[in-house]
Short mmCIF file of C-alpha atoms in Angstrom, two decimals:
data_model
loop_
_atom_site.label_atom_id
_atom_site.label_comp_id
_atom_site.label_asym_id
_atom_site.label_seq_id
_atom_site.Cartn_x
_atom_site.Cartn_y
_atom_site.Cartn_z
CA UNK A 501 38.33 175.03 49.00
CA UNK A 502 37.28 171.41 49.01
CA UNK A 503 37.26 169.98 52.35
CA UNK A 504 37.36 166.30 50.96
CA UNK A 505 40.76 166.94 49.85
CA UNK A 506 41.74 166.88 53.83
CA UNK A 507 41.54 162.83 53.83
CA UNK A 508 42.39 161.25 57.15
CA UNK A 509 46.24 159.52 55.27
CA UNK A 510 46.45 163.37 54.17
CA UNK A 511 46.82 164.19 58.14
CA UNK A 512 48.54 160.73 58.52
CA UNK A 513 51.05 161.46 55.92
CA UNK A 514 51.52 164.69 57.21
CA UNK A 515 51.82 163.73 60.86
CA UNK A 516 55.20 165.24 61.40
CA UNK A 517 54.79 168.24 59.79
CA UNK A 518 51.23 169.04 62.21
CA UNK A 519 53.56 167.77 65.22
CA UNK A 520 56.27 170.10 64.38
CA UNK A 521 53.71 173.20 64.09
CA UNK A 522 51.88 171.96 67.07
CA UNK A 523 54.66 172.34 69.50
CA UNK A 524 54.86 176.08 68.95
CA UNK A 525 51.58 176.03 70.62
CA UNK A 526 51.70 173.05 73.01
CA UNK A 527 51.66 169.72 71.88
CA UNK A 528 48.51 169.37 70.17
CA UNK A 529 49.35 166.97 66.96
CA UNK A 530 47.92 164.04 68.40
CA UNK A 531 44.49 164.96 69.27
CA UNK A 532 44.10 166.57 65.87
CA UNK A 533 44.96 163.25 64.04
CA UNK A 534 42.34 161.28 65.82
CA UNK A 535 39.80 163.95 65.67
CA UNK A 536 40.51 164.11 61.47
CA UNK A 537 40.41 159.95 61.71
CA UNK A 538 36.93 159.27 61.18
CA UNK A 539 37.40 155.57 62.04
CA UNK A 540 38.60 155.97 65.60
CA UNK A 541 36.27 154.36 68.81
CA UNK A 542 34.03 156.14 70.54
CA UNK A 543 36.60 158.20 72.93
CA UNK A 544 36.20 158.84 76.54
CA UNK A 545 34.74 162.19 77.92
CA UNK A 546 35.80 165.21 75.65
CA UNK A 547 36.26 168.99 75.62
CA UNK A 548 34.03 171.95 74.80
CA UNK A 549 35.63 174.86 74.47
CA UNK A 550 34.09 178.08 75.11
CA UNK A 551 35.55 181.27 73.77
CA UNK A 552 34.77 184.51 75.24
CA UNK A 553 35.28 187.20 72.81
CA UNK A 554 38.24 189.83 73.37
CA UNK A 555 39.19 191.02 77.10
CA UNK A 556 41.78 193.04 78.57
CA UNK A 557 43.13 195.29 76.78
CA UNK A 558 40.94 194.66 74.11
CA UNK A 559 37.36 195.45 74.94
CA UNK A 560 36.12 194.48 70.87
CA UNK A 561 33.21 196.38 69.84
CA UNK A 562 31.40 199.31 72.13
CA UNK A 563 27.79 200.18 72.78
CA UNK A 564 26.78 203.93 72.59
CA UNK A 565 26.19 203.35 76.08
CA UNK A 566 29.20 202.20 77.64
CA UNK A 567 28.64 198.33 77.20
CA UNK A 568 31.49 196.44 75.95
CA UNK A 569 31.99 193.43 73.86
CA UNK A 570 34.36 191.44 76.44
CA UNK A 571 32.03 191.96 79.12
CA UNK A 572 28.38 190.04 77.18
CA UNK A 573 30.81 187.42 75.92
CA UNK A 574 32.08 186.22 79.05
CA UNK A 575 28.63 186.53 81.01
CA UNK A 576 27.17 184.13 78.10
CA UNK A 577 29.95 181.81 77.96
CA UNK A 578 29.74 181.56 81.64
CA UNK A 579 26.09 181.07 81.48
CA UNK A 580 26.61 178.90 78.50
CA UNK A 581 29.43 176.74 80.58
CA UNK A 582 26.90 176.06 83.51
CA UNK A 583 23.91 174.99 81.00
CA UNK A 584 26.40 172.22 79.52
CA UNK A 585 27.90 170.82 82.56
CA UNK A 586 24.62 170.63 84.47
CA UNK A 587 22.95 168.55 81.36
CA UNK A 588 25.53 166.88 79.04
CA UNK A 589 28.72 164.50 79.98
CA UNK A 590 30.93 167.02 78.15
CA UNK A 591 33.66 168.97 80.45
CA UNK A 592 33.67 172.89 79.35
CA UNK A 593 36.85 174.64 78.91
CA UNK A 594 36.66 178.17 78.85
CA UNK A 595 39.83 180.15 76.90
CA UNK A 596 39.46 182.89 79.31
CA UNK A 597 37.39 183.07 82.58
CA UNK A 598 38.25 186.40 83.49
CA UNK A 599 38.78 189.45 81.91
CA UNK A 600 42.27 188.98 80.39
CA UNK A 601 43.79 188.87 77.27
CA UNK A 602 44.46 185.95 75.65
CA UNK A 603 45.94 186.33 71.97
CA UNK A 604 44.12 184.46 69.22
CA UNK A 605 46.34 182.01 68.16
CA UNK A 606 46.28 180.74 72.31
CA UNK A 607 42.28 180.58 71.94
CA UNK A 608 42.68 178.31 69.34
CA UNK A 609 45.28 176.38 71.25
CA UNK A 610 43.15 175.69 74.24
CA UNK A 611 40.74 173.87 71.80
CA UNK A 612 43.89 171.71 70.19
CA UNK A 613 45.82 171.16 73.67
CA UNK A 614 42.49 169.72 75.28
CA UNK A 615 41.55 167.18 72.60
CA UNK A 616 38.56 169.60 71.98
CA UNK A 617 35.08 167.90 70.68
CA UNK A 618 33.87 171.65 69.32
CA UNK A 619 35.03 174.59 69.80
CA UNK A 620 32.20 177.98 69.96
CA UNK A 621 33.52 181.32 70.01
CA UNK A 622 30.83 184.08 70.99
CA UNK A 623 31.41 187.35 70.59
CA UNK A 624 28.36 190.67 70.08
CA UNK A 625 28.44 192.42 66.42
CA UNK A 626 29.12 196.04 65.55
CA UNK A 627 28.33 197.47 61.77
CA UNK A 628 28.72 201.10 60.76
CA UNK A 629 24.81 200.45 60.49
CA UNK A 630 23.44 201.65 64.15
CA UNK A 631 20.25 199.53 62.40
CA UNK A 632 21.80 196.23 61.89
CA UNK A 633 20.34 193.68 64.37
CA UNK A 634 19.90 190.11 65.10
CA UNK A 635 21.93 187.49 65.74
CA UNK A 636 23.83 185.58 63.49
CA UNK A 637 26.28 182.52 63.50
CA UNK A 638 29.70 181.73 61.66
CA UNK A 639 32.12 179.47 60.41
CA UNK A 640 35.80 179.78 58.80
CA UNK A 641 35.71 180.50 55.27
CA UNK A 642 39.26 179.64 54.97
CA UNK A 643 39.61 181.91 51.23
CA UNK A 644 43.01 180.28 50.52
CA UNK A 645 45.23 182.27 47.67
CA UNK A 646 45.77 180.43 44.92
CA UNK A 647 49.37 179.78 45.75
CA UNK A 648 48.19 178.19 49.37
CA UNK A 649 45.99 176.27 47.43
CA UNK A 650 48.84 175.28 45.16
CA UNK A 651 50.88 174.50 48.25
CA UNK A 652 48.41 172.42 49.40
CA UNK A 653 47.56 170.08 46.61
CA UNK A 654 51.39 169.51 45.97
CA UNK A 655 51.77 168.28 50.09
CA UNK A 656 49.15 166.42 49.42
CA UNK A 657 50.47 164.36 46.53
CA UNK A 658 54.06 164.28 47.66
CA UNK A 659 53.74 164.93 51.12
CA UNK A 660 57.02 162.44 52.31
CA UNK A 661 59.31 162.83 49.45
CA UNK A 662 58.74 166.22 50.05
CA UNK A 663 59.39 166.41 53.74
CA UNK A 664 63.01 164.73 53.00
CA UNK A 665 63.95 167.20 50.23
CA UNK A 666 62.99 170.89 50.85
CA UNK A 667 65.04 172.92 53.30
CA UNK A 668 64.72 173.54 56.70
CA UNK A 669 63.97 177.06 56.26
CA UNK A 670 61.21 176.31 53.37
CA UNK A 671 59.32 173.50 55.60
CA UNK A 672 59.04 176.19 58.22
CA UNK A 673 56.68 178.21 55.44
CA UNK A 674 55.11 174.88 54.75
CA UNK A 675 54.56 173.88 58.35
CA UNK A 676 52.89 177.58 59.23
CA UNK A 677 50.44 177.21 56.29
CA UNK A 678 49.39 173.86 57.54
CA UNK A 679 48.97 174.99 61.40
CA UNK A 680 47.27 178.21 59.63
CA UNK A 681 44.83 176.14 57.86
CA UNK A 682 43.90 173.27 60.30
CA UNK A 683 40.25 174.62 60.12
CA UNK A 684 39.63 173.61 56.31
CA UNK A 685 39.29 169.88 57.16
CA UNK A 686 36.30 170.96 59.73
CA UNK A 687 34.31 173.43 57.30
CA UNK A 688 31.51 170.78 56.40
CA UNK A 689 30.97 169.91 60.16
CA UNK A 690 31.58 173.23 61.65
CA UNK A 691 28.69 174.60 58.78
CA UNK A 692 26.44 171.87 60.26
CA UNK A 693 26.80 173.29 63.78
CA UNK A 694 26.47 176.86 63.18
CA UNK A 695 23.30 175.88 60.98
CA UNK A 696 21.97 174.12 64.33
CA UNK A 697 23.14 176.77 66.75
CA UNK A 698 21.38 179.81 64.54
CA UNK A 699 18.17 177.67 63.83
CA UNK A 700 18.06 177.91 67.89
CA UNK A 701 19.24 181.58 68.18
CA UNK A 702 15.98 182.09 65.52
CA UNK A 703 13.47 179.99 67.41
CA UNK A 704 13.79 181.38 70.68
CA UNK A 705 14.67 185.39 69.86
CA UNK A 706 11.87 185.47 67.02
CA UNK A 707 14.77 187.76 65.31
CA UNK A 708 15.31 187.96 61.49
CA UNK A 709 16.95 185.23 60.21
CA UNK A 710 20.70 186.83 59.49
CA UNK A 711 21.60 183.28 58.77
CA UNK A 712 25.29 181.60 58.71
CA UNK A 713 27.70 183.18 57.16
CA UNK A 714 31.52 182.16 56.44
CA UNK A 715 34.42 185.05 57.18
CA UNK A 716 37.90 184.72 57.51
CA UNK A 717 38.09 184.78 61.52
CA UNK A 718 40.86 184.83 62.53
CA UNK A 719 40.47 182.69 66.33
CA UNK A 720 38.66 180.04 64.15
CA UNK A 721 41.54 179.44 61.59
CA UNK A 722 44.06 177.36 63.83
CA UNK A 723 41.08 175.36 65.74
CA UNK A 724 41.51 171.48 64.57
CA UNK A 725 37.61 170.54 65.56
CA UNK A 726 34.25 172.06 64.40
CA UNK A 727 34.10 175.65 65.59
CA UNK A 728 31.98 178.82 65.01
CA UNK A 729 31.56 181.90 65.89
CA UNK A 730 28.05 182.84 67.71
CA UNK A 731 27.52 186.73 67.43
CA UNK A 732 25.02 187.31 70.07
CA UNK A 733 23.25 190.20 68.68
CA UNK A 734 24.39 194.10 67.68
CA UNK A 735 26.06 196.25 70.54
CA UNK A 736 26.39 199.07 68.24
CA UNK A 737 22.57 198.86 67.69
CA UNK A 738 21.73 200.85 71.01
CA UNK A 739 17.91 198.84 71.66
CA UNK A 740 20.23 195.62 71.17
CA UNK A 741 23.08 196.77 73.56
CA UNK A 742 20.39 197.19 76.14
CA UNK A 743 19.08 193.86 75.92
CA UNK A 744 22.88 192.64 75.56
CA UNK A 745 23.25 193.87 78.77
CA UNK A 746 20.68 192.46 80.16
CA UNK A 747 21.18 189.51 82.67
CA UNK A 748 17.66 187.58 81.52
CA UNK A 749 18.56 187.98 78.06
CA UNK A 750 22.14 186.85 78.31
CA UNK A 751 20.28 183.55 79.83
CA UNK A 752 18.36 183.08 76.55
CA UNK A 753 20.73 183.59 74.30
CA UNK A 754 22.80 181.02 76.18
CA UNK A 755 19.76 178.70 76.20
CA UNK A 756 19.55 178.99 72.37
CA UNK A 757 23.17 178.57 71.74
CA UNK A 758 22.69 175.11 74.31
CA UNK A 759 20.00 173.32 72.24
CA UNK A 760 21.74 173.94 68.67
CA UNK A 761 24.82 172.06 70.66
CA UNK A 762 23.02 169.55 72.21
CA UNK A 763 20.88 168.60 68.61
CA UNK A 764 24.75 168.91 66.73
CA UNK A 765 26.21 166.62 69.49
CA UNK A 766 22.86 163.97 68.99
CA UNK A 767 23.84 163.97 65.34
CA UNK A 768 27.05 163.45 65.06
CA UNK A 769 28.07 161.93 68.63
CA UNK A 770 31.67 161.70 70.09
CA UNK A 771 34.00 160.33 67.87
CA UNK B 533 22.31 272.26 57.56
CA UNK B 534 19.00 271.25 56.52
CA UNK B 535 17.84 267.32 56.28
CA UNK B 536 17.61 267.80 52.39
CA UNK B 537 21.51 268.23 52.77
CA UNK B 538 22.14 265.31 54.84
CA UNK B 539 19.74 263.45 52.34
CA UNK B 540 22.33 263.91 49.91
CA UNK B 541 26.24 263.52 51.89
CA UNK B 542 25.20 260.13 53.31
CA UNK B 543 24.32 258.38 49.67
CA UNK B 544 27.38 260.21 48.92
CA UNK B 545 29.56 258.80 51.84
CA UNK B 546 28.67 255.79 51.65
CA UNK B 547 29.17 254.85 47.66
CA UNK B 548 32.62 256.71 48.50
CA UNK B 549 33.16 254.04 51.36
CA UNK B 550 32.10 251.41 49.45
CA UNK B 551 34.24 252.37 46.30
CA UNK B 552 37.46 252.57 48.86
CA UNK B 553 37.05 249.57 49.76
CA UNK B 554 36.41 247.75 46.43
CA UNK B 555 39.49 249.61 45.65
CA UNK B 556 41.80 248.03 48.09
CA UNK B 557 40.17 244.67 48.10
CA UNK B 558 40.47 244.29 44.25
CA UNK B 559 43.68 245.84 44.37
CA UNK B 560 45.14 243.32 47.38
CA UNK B 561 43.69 240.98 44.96
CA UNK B 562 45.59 242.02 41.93
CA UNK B 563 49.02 241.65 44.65
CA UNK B 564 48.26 237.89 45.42
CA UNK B 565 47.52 237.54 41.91
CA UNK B 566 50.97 238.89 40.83
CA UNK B 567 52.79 236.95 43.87
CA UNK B 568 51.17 233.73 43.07
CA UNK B 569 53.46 232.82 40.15
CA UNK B 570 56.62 233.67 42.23
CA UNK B 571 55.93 231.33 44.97
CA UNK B 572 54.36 228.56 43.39
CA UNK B 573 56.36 228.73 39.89
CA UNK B 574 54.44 229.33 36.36
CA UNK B 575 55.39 225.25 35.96
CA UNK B 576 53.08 224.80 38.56
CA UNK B 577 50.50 226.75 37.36
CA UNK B 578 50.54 224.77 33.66
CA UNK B 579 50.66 222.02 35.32
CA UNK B 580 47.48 222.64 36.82
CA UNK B 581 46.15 223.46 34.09
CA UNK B 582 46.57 220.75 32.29
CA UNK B 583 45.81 218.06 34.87
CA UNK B 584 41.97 219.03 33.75
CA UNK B 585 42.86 217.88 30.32
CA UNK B 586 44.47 214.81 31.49
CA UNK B 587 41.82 211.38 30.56
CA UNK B 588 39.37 210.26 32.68
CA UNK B 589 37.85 207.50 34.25
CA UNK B 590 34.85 206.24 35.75
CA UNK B 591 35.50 203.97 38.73
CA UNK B 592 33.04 202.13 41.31
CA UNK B 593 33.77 202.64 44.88
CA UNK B 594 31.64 200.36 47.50
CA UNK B 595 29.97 202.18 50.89
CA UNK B 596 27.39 201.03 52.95
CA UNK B 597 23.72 201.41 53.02
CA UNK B 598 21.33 202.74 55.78
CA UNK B 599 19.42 199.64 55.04
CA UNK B 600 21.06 196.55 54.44
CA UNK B 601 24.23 194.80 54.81
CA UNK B 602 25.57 194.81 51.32
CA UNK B 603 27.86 197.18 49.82
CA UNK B 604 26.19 199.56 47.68
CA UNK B 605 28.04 200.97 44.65
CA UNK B 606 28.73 204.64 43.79
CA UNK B 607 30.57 206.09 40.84
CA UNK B 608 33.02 208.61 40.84
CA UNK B 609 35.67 210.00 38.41
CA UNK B 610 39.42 209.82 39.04
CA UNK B 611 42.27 210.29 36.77
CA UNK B 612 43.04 207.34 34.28
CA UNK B 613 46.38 206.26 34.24
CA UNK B 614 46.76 203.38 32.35
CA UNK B 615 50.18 202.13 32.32
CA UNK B 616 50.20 202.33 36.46
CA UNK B 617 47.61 200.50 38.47
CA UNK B 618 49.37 201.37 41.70
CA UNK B 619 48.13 205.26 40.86
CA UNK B 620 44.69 203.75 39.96
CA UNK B 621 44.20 202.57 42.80
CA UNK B 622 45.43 205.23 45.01
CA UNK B 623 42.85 207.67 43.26
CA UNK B 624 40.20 204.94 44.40
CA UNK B 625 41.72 204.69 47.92
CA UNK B 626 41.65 208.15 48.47
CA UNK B 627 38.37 208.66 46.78
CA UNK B 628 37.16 206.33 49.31
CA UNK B 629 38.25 207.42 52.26
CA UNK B 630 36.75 210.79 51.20
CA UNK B 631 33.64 209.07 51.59
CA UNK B 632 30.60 208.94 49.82
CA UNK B 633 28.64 211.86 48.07
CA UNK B 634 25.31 210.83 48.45
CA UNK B 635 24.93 210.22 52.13
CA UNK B 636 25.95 206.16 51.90
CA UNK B 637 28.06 205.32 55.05
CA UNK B 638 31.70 205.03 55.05
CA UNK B 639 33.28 201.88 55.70
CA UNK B 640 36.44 203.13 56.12
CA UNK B 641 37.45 205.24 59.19
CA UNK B 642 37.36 209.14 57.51
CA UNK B 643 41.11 209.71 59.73
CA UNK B 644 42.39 207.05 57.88
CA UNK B 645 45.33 208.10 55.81
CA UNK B 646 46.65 206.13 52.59
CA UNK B 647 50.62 205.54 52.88
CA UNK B 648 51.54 203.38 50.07
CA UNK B 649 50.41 201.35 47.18
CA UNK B 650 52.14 199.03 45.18
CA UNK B 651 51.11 195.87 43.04
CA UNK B 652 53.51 193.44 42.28
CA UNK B 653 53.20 190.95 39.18
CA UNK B 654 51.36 188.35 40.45
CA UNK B 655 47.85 190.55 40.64
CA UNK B 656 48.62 191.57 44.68
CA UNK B 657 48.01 194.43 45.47
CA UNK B 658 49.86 195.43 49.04
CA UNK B 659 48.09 198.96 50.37
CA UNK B 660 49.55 200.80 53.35
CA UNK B 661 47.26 202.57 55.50
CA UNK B 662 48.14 204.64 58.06
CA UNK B 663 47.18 203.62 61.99
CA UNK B 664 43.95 205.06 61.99
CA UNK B 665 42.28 202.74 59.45
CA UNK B 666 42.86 200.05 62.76
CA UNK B 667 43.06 202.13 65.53
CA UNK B 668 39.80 204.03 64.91
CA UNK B 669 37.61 201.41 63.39
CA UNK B 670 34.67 200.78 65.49
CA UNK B 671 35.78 196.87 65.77
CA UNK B 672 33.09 194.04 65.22
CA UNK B 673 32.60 191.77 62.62
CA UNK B 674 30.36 192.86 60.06
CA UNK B 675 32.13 196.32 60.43
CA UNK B 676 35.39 194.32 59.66
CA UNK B 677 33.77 192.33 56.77
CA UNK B 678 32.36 195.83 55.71
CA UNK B 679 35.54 197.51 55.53
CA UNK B 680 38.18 194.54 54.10
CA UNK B 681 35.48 194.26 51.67
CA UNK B 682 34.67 197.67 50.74
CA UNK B 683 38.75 198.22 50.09
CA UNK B 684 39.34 195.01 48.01
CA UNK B 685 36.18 194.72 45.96
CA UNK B 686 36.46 198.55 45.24
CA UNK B 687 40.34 197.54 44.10
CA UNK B 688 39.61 194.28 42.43
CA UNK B 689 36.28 195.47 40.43
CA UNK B 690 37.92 198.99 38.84
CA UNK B 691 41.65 197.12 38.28
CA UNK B 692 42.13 194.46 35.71
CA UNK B 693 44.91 193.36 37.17
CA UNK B 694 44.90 193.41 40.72
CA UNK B 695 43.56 190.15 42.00
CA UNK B 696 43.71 189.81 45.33
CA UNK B 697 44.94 192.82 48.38
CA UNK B 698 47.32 192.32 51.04
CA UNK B 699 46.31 195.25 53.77
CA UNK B 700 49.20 196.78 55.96
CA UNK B 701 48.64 198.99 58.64
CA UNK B 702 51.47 201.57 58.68
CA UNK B 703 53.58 199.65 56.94
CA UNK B 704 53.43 196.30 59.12
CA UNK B 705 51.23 193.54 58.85
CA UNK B 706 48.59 192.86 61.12
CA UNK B 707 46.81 189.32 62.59
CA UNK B 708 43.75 191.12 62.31
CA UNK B 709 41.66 194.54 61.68
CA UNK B 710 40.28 194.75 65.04
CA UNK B 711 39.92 191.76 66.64
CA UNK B 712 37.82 189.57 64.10
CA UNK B 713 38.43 189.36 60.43
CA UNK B 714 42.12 188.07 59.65
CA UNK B 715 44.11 190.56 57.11
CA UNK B 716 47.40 188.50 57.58
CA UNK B 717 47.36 187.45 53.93
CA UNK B 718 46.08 188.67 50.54
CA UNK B 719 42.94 188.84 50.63
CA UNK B 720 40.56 187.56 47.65
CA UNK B 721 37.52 189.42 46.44
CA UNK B 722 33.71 188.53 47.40
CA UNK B 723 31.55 190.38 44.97
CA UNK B 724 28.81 188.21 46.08
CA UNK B 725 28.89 191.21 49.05
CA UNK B 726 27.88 193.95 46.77
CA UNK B 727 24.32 194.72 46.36
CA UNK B 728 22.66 193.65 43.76
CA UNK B 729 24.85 191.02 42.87
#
């Protein structure tokens, strides 16, 4: 899908409909409008939100030796949090700062509630492959059907005629699609990050380059800013668990993950 | 009695014993034999028998290599049907959930049972999997990719006309596989994941 298609009147037009999809998850429309309005001032002090992986009930991936996947993605982000606050005027919002659960469609909530600058999900991988290793970085591939796409081309073209006509019951589809799909207006940016954030990862860990990949994650789908997913390195790989668990490692990965931010955030600066 | 005696009753015995025995296993045999077409029904047995002559096909399945992320194809013979893509593609389900024949890794959790397939006529093929396909995958995401991928592109690249998946897990959709990869819509193909490609 073309991101271009997502032109600032597109959200304007659309306003209501993102308002009415936003309350089901707080009341997020407004910061999503002037985040997609590339003519807005400089705004004061924004959000970064943090993301850590799973937790609860829902430990994500496991290490042969008993680590799990909620516990290295909340002693990162943590780590991650402190390295931000102590060098950058950003304030860091963490979806979860304990282990809980927090479903996926809150995560991505936190980021549009908190008029979110960029929003970095970090999570450790698992393959089948107990050889797979290195770290590799993320961002939405949003793989719309052809009948979303369809849907989305027509609300584009006759997005107000359109909100007066079709029933109640159909704009509820239409609304869900949109809220599903806030992430497709973000794809160019959120590439640019994750291309910064892995360049980082690759510097300091000397790893193979696994490069940036797009997948259909789900977390990232409903964020309205530039978001990826960092996954740290391979807990199923056991030499990589070890170093996953790892206190002094957790620091550099965190350090990595910092300076791809901070050269994104020089780049393109708060708008 | 002498040892030249004994020489000869043992040899004796023993191809006695072993004739007894040949006797009732062959015979017990012969029984089963008889009973089988009561209990299963002489249709049955034609039917089997023709289910060999029934057409062929070759189909590609997708595992995963020891050495590399992409899926790696594998070839395998299932029975054509035509006129139904919906029992295509269960041969190709269950085929690969059997797993692969030449040591390539399984994608798929091997507990995984197949429930239900059915493809409608816009191309979308909805496939029911029992629990297990979610429940015991190992969860992270390039074991996610790995699997959504190895199930569509396995569909998509044997079937003409299925375009695009839509994976239930018994019988309900689900937000995601196991934590990562979103399977709450029909879900395109990526050959670009297949090695060599």
């Amino acid at each position: 899908m073309d991101p271009s298609k997502f032109s600032p009147r597109f959200f304007l037009r659309t306003a209501p409909l993102f308002l009415a999809a936003a309350l089901t998850a707080g009341a997020p429309g407004l910061s999503l409008l002037s985040a997609a309005d590339d003519s807005s001032s400089s705004a004061p002090v924004r959000n970064i939100i943090i993301d850590p992986g799973h937790g609860g009930v829902k430990p994500g991936a496991k290490g042969k030796f008993g680590t799990l996947e909620k516990d290295v993605t909340l002693a990162v982000s943590l780590k991650l949090k402190a390295l931000i606050e102590k060098t950058m005027p950003f304030r860091v919002i963490l979806t979860r700062d304990k282990d809980i659960d927090v479903s996926l469609e809150n995560r991505a909530a936190v980021a549009n509630n908190n008029d979110a600058q960029v929003f970095i999900s970090i999570h450790a991988n698992g393959s089948v492959r107990s050889k797979s290793h290195g770290a590799e970085t993320f961002f939405m591939n949003v793989n719309a059907s052809d009948e979303e796409t369809r849907k989305l081309a027509y609300l584009e073209n006759t997005g107000e005629e359109l909100e007066k006509r079709i029933a109640d019951e159909a704009q509820d589809a239409v609304k869900m699609i949109l809220w599903d799909m806030a992430q497709a207006a973000y794809v160019r940016q959120s590439q640019r990050l994750a291309e910064m954030v892995q360049e980082d990862l690759n510097l300091e860990l000397g790893l193979e380059n696994r490069g940036i990949k797009q997948a259909a994650f789900k977390v990232l789908q409903g964020v309205a800013c530039p978001a990826i997913l960092v996954e740290l390195a391979f807990i199923s790989n056991p030499e990589e668990e070890r170093k996953l668990s790892d206190e002094s490692y957790q620091q550099r990965l965190a350090e990595s993950i910092h300076r791809g931010l901070v050269r994104y955030l020089r780049l393109f600066p708060q708008k | 009695m002498p040892k030249s005696a004994h020489a000869i009753l043992i040899p004796v015995l023993a191809v006695l014993a072993i004739g007894l025995a040949l006797f009732f296993f062959l015979s017990e045999n012969r029984e089963s034999i008889k009973k089988a077409p009561l209990t299963a029904g002489p249709a049955a047995e034609e039917g089997a028998v023709s289910s060999d002559l029934r057409p062929k096909r070759t189909v590609t399945l997708l595992f995963v290599g020891e050495d590399s992320e992409s899926l790696i194809p594998e070839d395998r013979e299932i029975l054509a049907d035509p006129a139904s893509p919906a029992a295509e593609a269960r041969e190709i389900l269950r085929e690969l959930i059997k797993g692969s024949q030449t040591g390539l890794l399984s994608a798929v959790p091997p507990e995984t049972k197949l429930l239900q397939v059915y493809v409608d006529k816009e191309g979308t093929a909805f496939v029911d999997f029992s629990r297990e396909f979610a429940d015991r995958h190992p969860s992270g995401s390039t074991a996610e990719i790995a699997t959504v991928y190895a199930v569509v592109n396995s569909l998509a690249q044997n079937l003409k006309t299925v375009k695009k998946v839509f994976l239930l897990v018994d019988g309900e959709e689900r937000e995601t596989l196991a934590g990562h990869i979103a399977i709450d819509h029909p879900i395109l193909p990526d050959f670009s994941l297949i090695a060599g490609r």
